Structures are given as C-alpha cells and as structure tokens.
Tab-separated table of C-alpha atoms in Angstrom:
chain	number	residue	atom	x	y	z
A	227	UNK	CA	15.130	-18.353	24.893
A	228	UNK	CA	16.161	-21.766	23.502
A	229	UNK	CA	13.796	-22.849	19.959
A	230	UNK	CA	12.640	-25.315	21.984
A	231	UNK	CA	11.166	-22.874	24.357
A	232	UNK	CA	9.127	-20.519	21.833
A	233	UNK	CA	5.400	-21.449	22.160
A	234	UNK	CA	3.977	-23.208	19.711
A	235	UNK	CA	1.522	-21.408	17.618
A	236	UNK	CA	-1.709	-23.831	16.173
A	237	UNK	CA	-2.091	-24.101	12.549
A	238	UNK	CA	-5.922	-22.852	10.998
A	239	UNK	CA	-8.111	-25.965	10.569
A	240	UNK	CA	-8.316	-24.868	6.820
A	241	UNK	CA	-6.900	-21.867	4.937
A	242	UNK	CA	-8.338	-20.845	1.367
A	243	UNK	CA	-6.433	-19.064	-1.125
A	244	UNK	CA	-8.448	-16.976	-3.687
A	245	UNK	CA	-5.908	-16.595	-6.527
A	246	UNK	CA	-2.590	-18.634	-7.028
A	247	UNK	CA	-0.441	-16.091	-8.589
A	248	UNK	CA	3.479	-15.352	-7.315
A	249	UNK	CA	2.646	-13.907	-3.629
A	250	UNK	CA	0.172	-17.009	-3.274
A	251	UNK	CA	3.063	-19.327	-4.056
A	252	UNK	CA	5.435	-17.296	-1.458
A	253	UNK	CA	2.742	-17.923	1.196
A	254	UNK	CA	1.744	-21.783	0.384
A	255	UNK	CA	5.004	-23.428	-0.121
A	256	UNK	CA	6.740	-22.306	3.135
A	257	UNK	CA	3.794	-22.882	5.068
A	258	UNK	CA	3.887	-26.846	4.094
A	259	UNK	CA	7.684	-27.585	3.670
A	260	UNK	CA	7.741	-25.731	7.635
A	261	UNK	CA	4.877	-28.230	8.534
A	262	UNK	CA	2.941	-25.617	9.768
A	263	UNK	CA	0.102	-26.039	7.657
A	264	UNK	CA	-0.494	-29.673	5.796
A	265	UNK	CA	-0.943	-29.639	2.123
A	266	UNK	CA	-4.450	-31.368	2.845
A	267	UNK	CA	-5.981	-28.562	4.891
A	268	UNK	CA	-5.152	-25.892	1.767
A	269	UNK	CA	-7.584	-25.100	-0.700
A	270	UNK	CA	-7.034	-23.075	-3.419
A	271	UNK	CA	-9.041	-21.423	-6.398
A	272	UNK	CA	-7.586	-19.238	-9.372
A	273	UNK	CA	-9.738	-18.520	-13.160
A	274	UNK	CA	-6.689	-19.984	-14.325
A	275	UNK	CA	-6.942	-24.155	-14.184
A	276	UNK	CA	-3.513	-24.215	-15.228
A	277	UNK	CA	-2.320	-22.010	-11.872
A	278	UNK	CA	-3.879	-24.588	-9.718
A	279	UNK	CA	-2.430	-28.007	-11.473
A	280	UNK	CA	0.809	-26.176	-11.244
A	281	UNK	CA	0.342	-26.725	-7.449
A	282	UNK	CA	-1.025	-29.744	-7.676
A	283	UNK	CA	2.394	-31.026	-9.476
A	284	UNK	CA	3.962	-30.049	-5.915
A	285	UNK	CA	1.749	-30.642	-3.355
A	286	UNK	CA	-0.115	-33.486	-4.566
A	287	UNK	CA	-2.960	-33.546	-1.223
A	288	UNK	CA	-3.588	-29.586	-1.525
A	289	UNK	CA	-7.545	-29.387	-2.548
A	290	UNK	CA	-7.941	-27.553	-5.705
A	291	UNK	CA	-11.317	-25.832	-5.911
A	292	UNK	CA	-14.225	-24.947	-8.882
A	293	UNK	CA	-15.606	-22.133	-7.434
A	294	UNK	CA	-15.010	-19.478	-4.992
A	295	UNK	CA	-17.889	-21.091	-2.866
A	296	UNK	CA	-16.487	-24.515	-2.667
A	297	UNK	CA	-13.120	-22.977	-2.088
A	298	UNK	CA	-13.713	-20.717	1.345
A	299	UNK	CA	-16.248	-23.471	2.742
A	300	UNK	CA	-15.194	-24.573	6.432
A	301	UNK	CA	-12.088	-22.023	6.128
A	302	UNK	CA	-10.332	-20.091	8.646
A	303	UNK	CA	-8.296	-18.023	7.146
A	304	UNK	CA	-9.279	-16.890	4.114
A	305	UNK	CA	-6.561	-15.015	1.624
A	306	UNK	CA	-7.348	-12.967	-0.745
A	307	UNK	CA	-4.124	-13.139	-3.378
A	308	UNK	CA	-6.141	-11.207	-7.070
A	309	UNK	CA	-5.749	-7.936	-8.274
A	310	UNK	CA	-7.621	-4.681	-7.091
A	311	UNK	CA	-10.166	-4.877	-10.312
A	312	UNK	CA	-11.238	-8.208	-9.018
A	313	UNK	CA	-12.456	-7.881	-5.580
A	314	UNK	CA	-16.374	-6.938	-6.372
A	315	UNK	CA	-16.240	-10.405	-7.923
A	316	UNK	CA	-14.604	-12.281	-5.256
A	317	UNK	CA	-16.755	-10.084	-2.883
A	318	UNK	CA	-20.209	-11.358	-4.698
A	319	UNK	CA	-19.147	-14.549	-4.764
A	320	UNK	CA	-18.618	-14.773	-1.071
A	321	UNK	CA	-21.713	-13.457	0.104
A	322	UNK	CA	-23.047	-16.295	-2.503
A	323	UNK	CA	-21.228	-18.333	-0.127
A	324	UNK	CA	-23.038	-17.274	3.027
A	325	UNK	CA	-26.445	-18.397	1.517
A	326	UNK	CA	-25.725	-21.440	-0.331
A	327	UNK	CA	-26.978	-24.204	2.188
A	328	UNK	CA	-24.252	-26.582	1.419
A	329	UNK	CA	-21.537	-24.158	2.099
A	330	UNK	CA	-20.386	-23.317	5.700
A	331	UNK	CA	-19.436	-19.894	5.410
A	332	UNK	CA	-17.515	-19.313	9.435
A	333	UNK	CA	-18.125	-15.684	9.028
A	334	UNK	CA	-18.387	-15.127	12.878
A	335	UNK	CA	-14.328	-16.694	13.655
A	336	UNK	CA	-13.105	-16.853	9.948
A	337	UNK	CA	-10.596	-14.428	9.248
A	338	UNK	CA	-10.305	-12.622	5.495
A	339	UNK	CA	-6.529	-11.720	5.101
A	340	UNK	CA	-5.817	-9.791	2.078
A	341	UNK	CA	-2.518	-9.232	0.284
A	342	UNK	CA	-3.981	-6.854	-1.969
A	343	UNK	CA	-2.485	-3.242	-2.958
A	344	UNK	CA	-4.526	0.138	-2.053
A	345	UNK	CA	-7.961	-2.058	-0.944
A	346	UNK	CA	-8.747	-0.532	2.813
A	347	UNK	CA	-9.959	-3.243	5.519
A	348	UNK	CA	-13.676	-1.318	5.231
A	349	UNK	CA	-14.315	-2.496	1.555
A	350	UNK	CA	-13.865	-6.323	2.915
A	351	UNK	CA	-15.912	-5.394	5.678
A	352	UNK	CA	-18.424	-4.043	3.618
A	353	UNK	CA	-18.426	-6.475	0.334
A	354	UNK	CA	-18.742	-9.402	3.064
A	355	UNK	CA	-20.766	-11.036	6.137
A	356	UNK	CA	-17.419	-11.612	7.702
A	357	UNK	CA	-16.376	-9.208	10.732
A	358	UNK	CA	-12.518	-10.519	10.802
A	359	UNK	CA	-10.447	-8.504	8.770
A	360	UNK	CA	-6.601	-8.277	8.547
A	361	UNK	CA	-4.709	-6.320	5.950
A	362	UNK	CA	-0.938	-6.992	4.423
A	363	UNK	CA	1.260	-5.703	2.351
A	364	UNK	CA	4.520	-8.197	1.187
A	365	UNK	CA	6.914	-7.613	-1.564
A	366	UNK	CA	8.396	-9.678	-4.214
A	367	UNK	CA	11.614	-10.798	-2.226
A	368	UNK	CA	8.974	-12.830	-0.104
A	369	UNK	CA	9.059	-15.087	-2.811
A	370	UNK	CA	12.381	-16.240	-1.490
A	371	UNK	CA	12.023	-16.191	1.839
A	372	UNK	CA	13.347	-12.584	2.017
A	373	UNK	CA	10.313	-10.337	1.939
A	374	UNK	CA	9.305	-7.433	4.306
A	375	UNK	CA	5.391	-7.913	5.180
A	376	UNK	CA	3.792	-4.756	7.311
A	377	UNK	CA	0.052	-5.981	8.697
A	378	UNK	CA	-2.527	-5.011	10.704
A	379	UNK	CA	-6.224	-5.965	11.809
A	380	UNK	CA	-9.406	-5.339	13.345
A	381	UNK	CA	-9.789	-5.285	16.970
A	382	UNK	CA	-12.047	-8.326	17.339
A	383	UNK	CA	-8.927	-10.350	16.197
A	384	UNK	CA	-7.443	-12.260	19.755
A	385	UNK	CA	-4.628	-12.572	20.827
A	386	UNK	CA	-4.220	-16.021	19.408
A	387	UNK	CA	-5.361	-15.378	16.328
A	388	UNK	CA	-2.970	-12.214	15.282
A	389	UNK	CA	-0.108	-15.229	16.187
A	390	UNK	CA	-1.407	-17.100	14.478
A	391	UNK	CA	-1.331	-14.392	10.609
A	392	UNK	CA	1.829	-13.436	12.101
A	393	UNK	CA	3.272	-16.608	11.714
A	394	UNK	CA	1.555	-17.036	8.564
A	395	UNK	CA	3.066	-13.823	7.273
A	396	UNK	CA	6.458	-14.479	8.867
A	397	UNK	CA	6.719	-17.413	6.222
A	398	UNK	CA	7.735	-15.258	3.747
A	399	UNK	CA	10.241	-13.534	5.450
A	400	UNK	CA	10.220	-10.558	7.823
A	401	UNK	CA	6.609	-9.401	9.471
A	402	UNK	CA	5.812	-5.949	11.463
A	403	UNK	CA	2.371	-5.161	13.097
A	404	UNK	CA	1.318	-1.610	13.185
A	405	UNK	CA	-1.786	-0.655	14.825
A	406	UNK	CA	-2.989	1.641	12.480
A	407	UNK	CA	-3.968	0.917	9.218
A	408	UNK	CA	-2.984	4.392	7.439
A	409	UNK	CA	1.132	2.959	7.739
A	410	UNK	CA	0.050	0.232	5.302
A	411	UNK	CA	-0.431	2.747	2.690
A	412	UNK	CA	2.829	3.960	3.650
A	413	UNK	CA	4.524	0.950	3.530
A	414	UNK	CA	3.592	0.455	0.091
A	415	UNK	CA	5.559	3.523	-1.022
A	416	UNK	CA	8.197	1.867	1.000
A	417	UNK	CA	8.852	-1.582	1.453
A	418	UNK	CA	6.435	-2.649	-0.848
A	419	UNK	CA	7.088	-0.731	-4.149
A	420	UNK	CA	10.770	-0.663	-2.874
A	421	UNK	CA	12.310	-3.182	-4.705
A	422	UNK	CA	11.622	-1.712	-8.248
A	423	UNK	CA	13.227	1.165	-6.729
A	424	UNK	CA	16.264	-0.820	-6.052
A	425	UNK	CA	15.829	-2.538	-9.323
A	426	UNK	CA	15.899	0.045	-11.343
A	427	UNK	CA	19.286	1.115	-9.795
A	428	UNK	CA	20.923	-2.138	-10.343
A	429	UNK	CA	19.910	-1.933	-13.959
A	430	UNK	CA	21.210	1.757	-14.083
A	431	UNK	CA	24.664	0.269	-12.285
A	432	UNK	CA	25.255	-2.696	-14.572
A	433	UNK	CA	24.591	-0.606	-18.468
A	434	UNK	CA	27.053	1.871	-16.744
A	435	UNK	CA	29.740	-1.374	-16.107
A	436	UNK	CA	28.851	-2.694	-19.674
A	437	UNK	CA	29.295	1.059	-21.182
A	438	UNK	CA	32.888	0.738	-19.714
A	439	UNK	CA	33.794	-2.111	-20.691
A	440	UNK	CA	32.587	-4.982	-18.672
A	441	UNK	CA	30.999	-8.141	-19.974
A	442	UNK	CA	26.968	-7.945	-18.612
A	443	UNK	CA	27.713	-11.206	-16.225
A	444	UNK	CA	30.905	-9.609	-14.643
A	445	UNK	CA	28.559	-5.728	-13.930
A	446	UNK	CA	25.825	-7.907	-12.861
A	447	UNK	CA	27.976	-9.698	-10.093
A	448	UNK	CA	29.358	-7.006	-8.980
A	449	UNK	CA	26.417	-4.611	-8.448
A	450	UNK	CA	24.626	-7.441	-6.864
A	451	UNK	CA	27.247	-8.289	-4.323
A	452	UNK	CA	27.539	-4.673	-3.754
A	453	UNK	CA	24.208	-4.008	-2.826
A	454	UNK	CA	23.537	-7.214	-1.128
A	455	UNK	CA	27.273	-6.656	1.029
A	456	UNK	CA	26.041	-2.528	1.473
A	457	UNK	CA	22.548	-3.901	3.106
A	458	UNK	CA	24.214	-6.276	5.052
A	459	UNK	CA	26.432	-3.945	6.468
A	460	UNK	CA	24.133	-1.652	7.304
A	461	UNK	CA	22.084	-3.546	9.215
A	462	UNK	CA	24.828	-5.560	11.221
A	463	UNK	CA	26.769	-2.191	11.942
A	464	UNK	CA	23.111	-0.440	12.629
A	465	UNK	CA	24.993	2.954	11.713
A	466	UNK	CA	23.079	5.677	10.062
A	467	UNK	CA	23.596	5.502	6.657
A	468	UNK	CA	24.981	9.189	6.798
A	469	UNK	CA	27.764	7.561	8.645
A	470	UNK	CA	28.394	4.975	6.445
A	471	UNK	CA	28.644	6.793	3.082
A	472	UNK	CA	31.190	9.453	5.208
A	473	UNK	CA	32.985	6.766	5.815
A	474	UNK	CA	33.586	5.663	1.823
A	475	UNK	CA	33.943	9.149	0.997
A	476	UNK	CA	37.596	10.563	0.969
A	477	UNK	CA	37.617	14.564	0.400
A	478	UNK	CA	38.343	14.999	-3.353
A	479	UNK	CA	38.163	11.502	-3.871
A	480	UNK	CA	36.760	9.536	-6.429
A	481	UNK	CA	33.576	8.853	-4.296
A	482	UNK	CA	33.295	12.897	-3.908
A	483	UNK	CA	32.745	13.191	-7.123
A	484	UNK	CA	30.218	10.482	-7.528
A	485	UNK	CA	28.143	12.223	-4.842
A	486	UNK	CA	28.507	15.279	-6.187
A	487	UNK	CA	26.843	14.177	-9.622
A	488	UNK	CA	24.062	12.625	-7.522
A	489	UNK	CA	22.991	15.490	-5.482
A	490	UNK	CA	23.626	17.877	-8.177
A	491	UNK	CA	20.967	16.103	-9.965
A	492	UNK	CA	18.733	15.777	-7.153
A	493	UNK	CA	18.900	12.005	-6.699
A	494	UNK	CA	17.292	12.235	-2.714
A	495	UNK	CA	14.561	14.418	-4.281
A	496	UNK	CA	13.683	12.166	-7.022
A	497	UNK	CA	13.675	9.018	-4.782
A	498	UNK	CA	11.825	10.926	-1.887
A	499	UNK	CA	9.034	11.827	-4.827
A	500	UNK	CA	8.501	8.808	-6.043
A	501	UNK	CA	7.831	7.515	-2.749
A	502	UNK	CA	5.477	10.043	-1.924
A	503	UNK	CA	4.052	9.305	-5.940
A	504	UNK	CA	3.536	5.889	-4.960
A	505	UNK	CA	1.830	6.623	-1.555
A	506	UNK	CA	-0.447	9.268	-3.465
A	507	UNK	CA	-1.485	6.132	-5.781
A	508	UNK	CA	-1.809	3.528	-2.842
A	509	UNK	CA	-4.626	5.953	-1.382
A	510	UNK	CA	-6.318	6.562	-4.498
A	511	UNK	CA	-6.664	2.907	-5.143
A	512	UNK	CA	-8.543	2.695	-1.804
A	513	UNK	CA	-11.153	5.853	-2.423
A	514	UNK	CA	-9.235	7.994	-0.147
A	515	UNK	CA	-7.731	11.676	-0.616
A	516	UNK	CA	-4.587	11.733	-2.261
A	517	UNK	CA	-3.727	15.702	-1.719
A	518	UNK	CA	-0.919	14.755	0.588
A	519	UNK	CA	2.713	15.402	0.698
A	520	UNK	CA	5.210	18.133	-0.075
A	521	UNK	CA	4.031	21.109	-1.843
A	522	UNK	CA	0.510	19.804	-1.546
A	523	UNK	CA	-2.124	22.587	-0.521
A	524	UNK	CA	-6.063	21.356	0.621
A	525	UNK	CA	-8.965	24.090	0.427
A	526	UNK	CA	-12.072	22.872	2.092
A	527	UNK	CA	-15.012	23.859	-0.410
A	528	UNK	CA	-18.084	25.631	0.245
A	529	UNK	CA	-20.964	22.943	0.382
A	530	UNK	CA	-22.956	26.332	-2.339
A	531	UNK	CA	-21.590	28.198	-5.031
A	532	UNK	CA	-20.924	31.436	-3.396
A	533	UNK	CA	-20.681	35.007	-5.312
A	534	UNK	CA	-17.502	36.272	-6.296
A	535	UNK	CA	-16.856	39.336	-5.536
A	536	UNK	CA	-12.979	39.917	-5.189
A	537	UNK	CA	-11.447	41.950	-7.589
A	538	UNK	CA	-7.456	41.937	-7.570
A	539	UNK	CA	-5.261	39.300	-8.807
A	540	UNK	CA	-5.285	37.055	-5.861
A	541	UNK	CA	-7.017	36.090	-3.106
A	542	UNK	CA	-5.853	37.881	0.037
A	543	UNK	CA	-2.639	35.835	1.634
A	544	UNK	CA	-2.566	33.747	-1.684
A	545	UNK	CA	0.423	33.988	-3.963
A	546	UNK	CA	0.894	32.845	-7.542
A	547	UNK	CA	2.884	29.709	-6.597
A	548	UNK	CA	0.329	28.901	-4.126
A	549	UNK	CA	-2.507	28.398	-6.299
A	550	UNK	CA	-0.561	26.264	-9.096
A	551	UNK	CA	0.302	24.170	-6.378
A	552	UNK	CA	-3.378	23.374	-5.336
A	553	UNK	CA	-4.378	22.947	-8.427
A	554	UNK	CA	-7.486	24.953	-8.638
A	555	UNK	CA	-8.574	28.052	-10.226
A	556	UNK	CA	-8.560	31.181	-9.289
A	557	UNK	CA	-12.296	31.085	-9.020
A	558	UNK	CA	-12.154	28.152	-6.840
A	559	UNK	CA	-9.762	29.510	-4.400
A	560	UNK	CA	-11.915	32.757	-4.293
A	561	UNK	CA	-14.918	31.219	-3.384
A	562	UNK	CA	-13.657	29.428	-0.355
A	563	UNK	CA	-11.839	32.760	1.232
A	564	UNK	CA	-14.691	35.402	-0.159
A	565	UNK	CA	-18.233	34.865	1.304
A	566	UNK	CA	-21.143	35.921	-0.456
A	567	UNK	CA	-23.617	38.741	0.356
A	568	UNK	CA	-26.257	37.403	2.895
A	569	UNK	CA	-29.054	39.041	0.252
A	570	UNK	CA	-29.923	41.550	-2.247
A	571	UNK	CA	-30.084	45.165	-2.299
A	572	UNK	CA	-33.295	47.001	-2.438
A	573	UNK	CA	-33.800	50.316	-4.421
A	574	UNK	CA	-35.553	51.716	-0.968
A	575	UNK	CA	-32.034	50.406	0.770
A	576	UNK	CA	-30.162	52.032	-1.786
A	577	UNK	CA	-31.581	55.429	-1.941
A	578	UNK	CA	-31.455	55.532	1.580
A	579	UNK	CA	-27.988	54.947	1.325
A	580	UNK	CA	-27.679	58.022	-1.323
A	581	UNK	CA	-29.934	60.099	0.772
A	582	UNK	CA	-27.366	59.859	3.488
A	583	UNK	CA	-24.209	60.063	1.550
A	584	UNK	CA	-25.694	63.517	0.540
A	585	UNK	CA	-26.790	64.397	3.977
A	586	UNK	CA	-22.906	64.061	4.741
C-alpha cells in the first residue's frame, strides 16, 4: 500500500495534557512537527509554571492553562502525564470540572488516556464522571522517537477512536494493542522498565573497557554501537537469539569463556527476577495481589480464626521449604488445611464415650 493510500486518521478537536514532564514532551512535540495535531488545539497544565513556558518557548500558539479545570475544558483526549501519588488530586480536580458551569467537561465522548505506571483503568473510572478510559505504558526511548508503547482500552472506545490513541501513541515510536489489560502490567517489567535494564549493562560494559585500559569515550562508543548493531541484527535476521549467540560462540573460544562466567553466575536468573520484581511492584502500585511468579505459593485464608489442633512439625503435604516460600507461619498455614471442631464436648458426651471404651 502506497503512503498515499493509508487512510487518514482525524486529529482530536482538543487534547489536554495534565503534567509536562519528559513523556509529555515525547507525546506533544511529534504530534505538532507531524501536523497531526496544531499547537493551538493543545492545552497543557503542570504545578510547575516554569514546565509550561518551557513549551511555550517552542510552540508559541499551544494554550498554557491555570488550573486543571480550565485545562481539560472542551477536550477530547485527555492525558494524564504525573506521578502515581498525584492522581487523587488530578482526580478531585476533574470531577470539580464536571460541576463548574463554565467548564464543559465531554465526559460522555472524551477519552482519559493515562501514561501512568501501576494505576489500573478502574481507579480513572472510579475517581471520574468520564466512561472512556485507555491505559499506556511508553518508555524513555520514546523521547526520541524510539520508544515501545503497549495500550489498551475500554470497550465503549470505537473503532475510530482507538485509531485515533494509536496514532497518538505511535508518535513516539512503536505502539501494540493488547486486549487485556493484565499484559500492561507485564509490559512494565518488560519494555517499560527495560531500558534501565539495558542501562545498567552498558554502564557495567564501559567501567570494564576503562578498567582495561580504554579512554571512557572510546568504551562508550563501542558498547553503544555494539548493542545498537546486536538489536539491529536481531531484528532484521528475526533469528532466535539462541541462534545468534551460537553463532559468536567458537568451542573454547574466547566468547566460551565469557558465557561461561555469565551463567555460572546466574546472569538469566538475575535478569528473569528482576523482571518478575518489577511486575510484582507494577501490581502493587495498582491495589492488586502481588504473590505471583516463581517460587511464589498462595493459601486462601479462612474468613474465622479456626482452632489448631495439629500437632507434628508440619502441616500434612507441607515441607519446610514450602512454608518459607509463602511466607506465613506455621500457624497460618495450619489453620487453612486443619478445620476446627464443629462444637464442644459435653461431660455427658464424654462419659458416654468412657462408658463404652470400658464396655469394649
């Protein structure tokens, strides 16, 4: 299909941004400099005055805003760019919004599109009157044009409408809608966390090219193009990455014995953790359970204390390992395998039980 084929998708008659941080900036500038959006139908708000002349510099007909209010009046789309601890805030302010009779709140066909870590679609739902909802999670690299942006949304969204965040999204790079919201909190451990990940190796790479010898600038350059030629590869070749290391990996080669340090020291088990760490921490940001994962045990509780009455070591079918892992007590784990008596014992019950224990 030629470019000039591809339907065109319609721009929002106004989009608000609540917050102007870095991810704001990665959404805002590529939407103008692409034409999609004009600088005139943008309105943006941030605690920070300074944040918001910063844009005005740029884009000299974007609206800057005074309150929250002023700023999602007439709007759209709606993004919500601030940190976790801020929502209740942003959330009071915009059911302010709906009842302020100068403000035009379109909470039946606005959409609320948040860029926010851990925050589930059903806290926007419930902090606000509006009913259109669409959750994403970008990374840094967006902020070049590079990033990796997993979304999703309510089902009262159309058709036209999910083309249209799509496209927004797809500003900052690379976009994929999943249908259920649960892989967002997975992509965090992934794509979105992922480039400290990668980060953190560079930095590891270049001290090792400076402890040997190499000037800083001369490591730097050539861990970046390494990585940067590695991904690249990888992704035009669309071999498994199994394949590819083989490939660089001669038997008792100097590569071996790279890969033999790394697995010694567990390097796939560290990096599989800490994905796992970070997905544990996405879900506990949003109020959800975080027992999930490798080595991760879940005992449903009894809604009412029940009476212990087990006396070994362990529960029946429970080792030693079993319960560290779970992290509850023995007395926990007892009370939800062990149920409790259904009621007391008389004295008439029990020396009727002696009578016949005599009898026999």
């Amino acid at each position: 299909m030629n470019a000039s084929d591809t339907p065109k998708v319609d721009s929002f008659d106004k989009i608000s941004f609540i917050g102007c941080g870095k991810m704001a900036e990665a959404m805002i500038a590529p939407l103008i400099e692409t034409g999609f959006q004009s600088a005139k139908d943008i309105a943006i708000y941030d605690v920070s005055k300074n944040a918001m002349d910063r844009f005005k510099e740029q884009y000299e007909d974007i609206q800057l805003c005074e309150s929250i209010p002023d700023c999602v009046d007439g709007a759209d789309l709606i993004v919500a760019a601030i940190k976790p601890q801020n929502c209740c805030k942003v959330f009071q302010e915009i059911r302010r919004a709906a009842e302020m009779p100068n403000i035009t709140l379109r909470s039946n066909d606005a959409i609320l599109l948040s860029i926010i870590a851990g925050k589930p679609m059903q806290e926007f739902l419930d902090g606000t009157p509006i009913s259109k909802m669409a959750r994403s999670m970008p990374n840094t690299p967006a902020q070049i044009g590079k990033g990796m942006t997993v979304w999703t949304c309510t089902p009262n969204i159309e058709l036209k409408e999910r083309d249209q965040i799509k496209h927004v999204l797809s500003c900052m790079g690379k976009s994929i809608f999943v249908d259920d919201e649960s892989f967002i909190d997975m992509s965090t451990s992934i794509s979105g966390s992922g480039p400290a990940y990668i980060f953190m190796l560079m930095e590891a790479m270049i001290d090792a090219g400076v402890h040997m010898g190499f000037s800083r600038n001369t490591a730097t350059t050539l861990v970046h193009q390494t990585i940067l030629g590695s991904t690249l590869y990888a992704m035009e070749t669309g071999l498994h990455p199994a394949i590819l290391r083989n490939s660089v990996t001669s038997p008792a080669g100097t590569t071996a014995s790279a890969m033999y340090e790394l697995e010694n020291g567990k390097f796939r088990t560290v990096i599989k953790d800490a994905i796992w760490a970070c997905y544990r921490r996405s879900l506990e940001m949003g109020g959800q359970d975080s027992n999930v994962g490798p080595g991760r045990i879940t005992y449903n509780q009894p809604p009412a204390p029940m009476t212990v009455h087990y006396q070994g070591a362990f529960p029946p079918g429970l080792s030693r390992e079993d319960m560290i892992r779970s992290g509850l007590s023995r007395e926990d784990i007892i009370r939800s395998v062990i149920p409790a008596p259904s009621g007391e014992v008389t004295d008439e019950e029990r020396n009727a039980a002696n009578e016949k224990k005599k009898e026999k």
